[in-house]
Short mmCIF file of C-alpha atoms in Angstrom, two decimals:
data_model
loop_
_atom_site.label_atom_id
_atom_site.label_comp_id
_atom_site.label_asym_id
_atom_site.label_seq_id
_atom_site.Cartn_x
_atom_site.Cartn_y
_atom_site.Cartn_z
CA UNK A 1 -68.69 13.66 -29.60
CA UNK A 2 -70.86 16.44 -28.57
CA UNK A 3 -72.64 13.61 -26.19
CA UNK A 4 -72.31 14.29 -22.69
CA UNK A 5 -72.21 10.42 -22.25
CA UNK A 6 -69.71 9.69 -24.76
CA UNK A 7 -67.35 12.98 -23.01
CA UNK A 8 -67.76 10.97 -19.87
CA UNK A 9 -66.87 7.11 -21.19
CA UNK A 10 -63.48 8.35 -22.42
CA UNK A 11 -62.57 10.91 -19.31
CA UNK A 12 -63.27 7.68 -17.44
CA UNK A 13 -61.18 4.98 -20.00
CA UNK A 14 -57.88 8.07 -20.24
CA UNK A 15 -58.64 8.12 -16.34
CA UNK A 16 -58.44 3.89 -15.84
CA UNK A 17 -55.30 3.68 -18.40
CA UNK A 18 -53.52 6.46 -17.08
CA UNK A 19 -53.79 5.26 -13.92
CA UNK A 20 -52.39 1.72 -14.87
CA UNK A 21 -49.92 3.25 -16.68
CA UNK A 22 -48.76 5.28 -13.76
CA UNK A 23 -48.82 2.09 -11.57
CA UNK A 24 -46.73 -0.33 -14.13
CA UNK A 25 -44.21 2.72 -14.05
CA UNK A 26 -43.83 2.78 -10.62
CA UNK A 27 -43.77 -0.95 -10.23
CA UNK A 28 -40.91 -1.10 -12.85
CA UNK A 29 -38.87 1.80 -11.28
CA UNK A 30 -39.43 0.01 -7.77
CA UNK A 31 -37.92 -3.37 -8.85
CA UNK A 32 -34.94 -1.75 -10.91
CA UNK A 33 -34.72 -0.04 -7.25
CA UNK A 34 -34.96 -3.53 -5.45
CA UNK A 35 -32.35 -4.86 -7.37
CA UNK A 36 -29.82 -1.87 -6.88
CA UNK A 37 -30.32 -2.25 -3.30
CA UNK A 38 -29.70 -6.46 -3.51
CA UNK A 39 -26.40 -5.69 -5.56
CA UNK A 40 -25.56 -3.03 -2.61
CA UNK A 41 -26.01 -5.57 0.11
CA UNK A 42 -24.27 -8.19 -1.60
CA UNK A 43 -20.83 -6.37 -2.13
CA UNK A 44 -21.47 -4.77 1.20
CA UNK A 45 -21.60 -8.48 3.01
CA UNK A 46 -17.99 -8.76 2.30
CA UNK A 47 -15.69 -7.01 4.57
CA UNK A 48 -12.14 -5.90 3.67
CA UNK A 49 -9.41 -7.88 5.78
CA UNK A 50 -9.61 -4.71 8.55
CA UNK A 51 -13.22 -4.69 8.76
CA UNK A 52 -13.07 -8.48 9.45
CA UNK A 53 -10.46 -7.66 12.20
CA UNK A 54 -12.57 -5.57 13.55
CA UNK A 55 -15.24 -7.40 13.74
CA UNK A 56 -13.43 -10.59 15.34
CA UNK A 57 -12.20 -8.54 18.12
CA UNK A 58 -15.36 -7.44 19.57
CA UNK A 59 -16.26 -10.52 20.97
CA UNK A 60 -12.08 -10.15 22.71
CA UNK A 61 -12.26 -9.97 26.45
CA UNK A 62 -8.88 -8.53 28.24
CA UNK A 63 -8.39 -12.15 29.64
CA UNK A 64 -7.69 -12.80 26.32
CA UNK A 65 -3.94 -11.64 26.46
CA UNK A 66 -3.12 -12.44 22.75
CA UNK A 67 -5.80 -11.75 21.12
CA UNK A 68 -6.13 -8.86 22.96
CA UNK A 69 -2.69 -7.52 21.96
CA UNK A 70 -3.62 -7.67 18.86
CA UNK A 71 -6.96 -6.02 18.65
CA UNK A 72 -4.98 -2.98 20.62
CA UNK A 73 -3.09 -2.82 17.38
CA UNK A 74 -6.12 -2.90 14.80
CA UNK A 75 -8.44 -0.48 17.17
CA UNK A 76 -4.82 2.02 16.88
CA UNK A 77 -5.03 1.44 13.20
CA UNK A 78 -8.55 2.22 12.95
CA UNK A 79 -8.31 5.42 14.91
CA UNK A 80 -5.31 6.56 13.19
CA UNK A 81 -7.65 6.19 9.65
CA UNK A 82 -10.78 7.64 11.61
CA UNK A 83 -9.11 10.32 12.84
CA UNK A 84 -7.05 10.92 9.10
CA UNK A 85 -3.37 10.35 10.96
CA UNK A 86 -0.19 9.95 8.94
CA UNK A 87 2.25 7.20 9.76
CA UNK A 88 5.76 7.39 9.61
CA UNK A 89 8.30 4.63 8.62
CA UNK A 90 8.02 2.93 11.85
CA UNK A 91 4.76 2.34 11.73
CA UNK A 92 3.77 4.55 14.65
CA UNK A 93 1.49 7.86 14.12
CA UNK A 94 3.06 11.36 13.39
CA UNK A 95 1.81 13.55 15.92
CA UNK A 96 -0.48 11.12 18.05
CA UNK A 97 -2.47 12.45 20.94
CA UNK A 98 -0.21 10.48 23.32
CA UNK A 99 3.12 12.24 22.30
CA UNK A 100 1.22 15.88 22.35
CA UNK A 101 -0.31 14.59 25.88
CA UNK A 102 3.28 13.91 27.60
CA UNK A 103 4.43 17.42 26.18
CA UNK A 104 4.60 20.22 29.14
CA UNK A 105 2.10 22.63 28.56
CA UNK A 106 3.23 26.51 27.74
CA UNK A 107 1.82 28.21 31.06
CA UNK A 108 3.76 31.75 29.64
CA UNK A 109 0.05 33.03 29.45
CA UNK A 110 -1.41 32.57 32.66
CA UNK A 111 -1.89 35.05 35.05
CA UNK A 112 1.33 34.94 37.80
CA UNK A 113 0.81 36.54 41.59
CA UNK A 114 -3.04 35.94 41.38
CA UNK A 115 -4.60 34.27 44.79
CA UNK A 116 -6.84 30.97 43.95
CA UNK A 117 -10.12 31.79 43.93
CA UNK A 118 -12.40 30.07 46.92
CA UNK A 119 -14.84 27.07 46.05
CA UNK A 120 -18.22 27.85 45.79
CA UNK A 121 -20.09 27.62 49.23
CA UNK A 122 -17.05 27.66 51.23
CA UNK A 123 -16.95 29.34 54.79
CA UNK A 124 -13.98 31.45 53.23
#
């Protein structure tokens, strides 16, 4: 095997069957892959009963006074998940942004006997 021609025969046949071998491993990986990805889409393609609520009322207009009413309710329900909200027994959010909006504002810190300052590029 001390040939130079026979070295060179088998460098180039491991070369060729390597190389097919590589390629029928990747091509096998790949379609396990494909088929992973099918299954995914598949389960994906069916919504839960919110997700199909949600997706009916983006084609609602606010002419649509029913409807409408009723999307308010599932677009609430899908913030209060987003945003991680509890609910209490009524139904209604603990601590929503719209109670802590209509409570007064503690103004204890700010600065009392101070003049407003003037807008910039005022004759003042």
């Amino acid at each position: 095997m001390s040939d130079p021609k026979t070295i060179k025969a088998v460098s180039i046949a491991i070369t060729v069957f390597g190389g097919m071998a590589a390629i029928i491993a990747c091509t096998l990986t790949l379609r396990h892959h494909a088929g992973e990805v099918e299954h995914r889409r598949m389960t994906a393609e069916i919504p839960s009963a919110h997700e199909a609520d949600l997706i009916r009322c983006r084609a609602v207009t606010s002419t649509q006074t029913d409807a409408y009413e009723s999307c308010r309710k599932v677009w609430a329900e899908s913030r209060r998940r987003f945003l991680g909200q509890k609910t209490d027994s009524k139904g209604s959010s603990v601590g929503s942004s719209a109670e802590q909006a209509l409570e007064a504002k503690d103004q204890s810190r700010l600065p009392q006997g101070y003049l407003a300052r003037p807008a910039v590029g005022s004759d003042q």
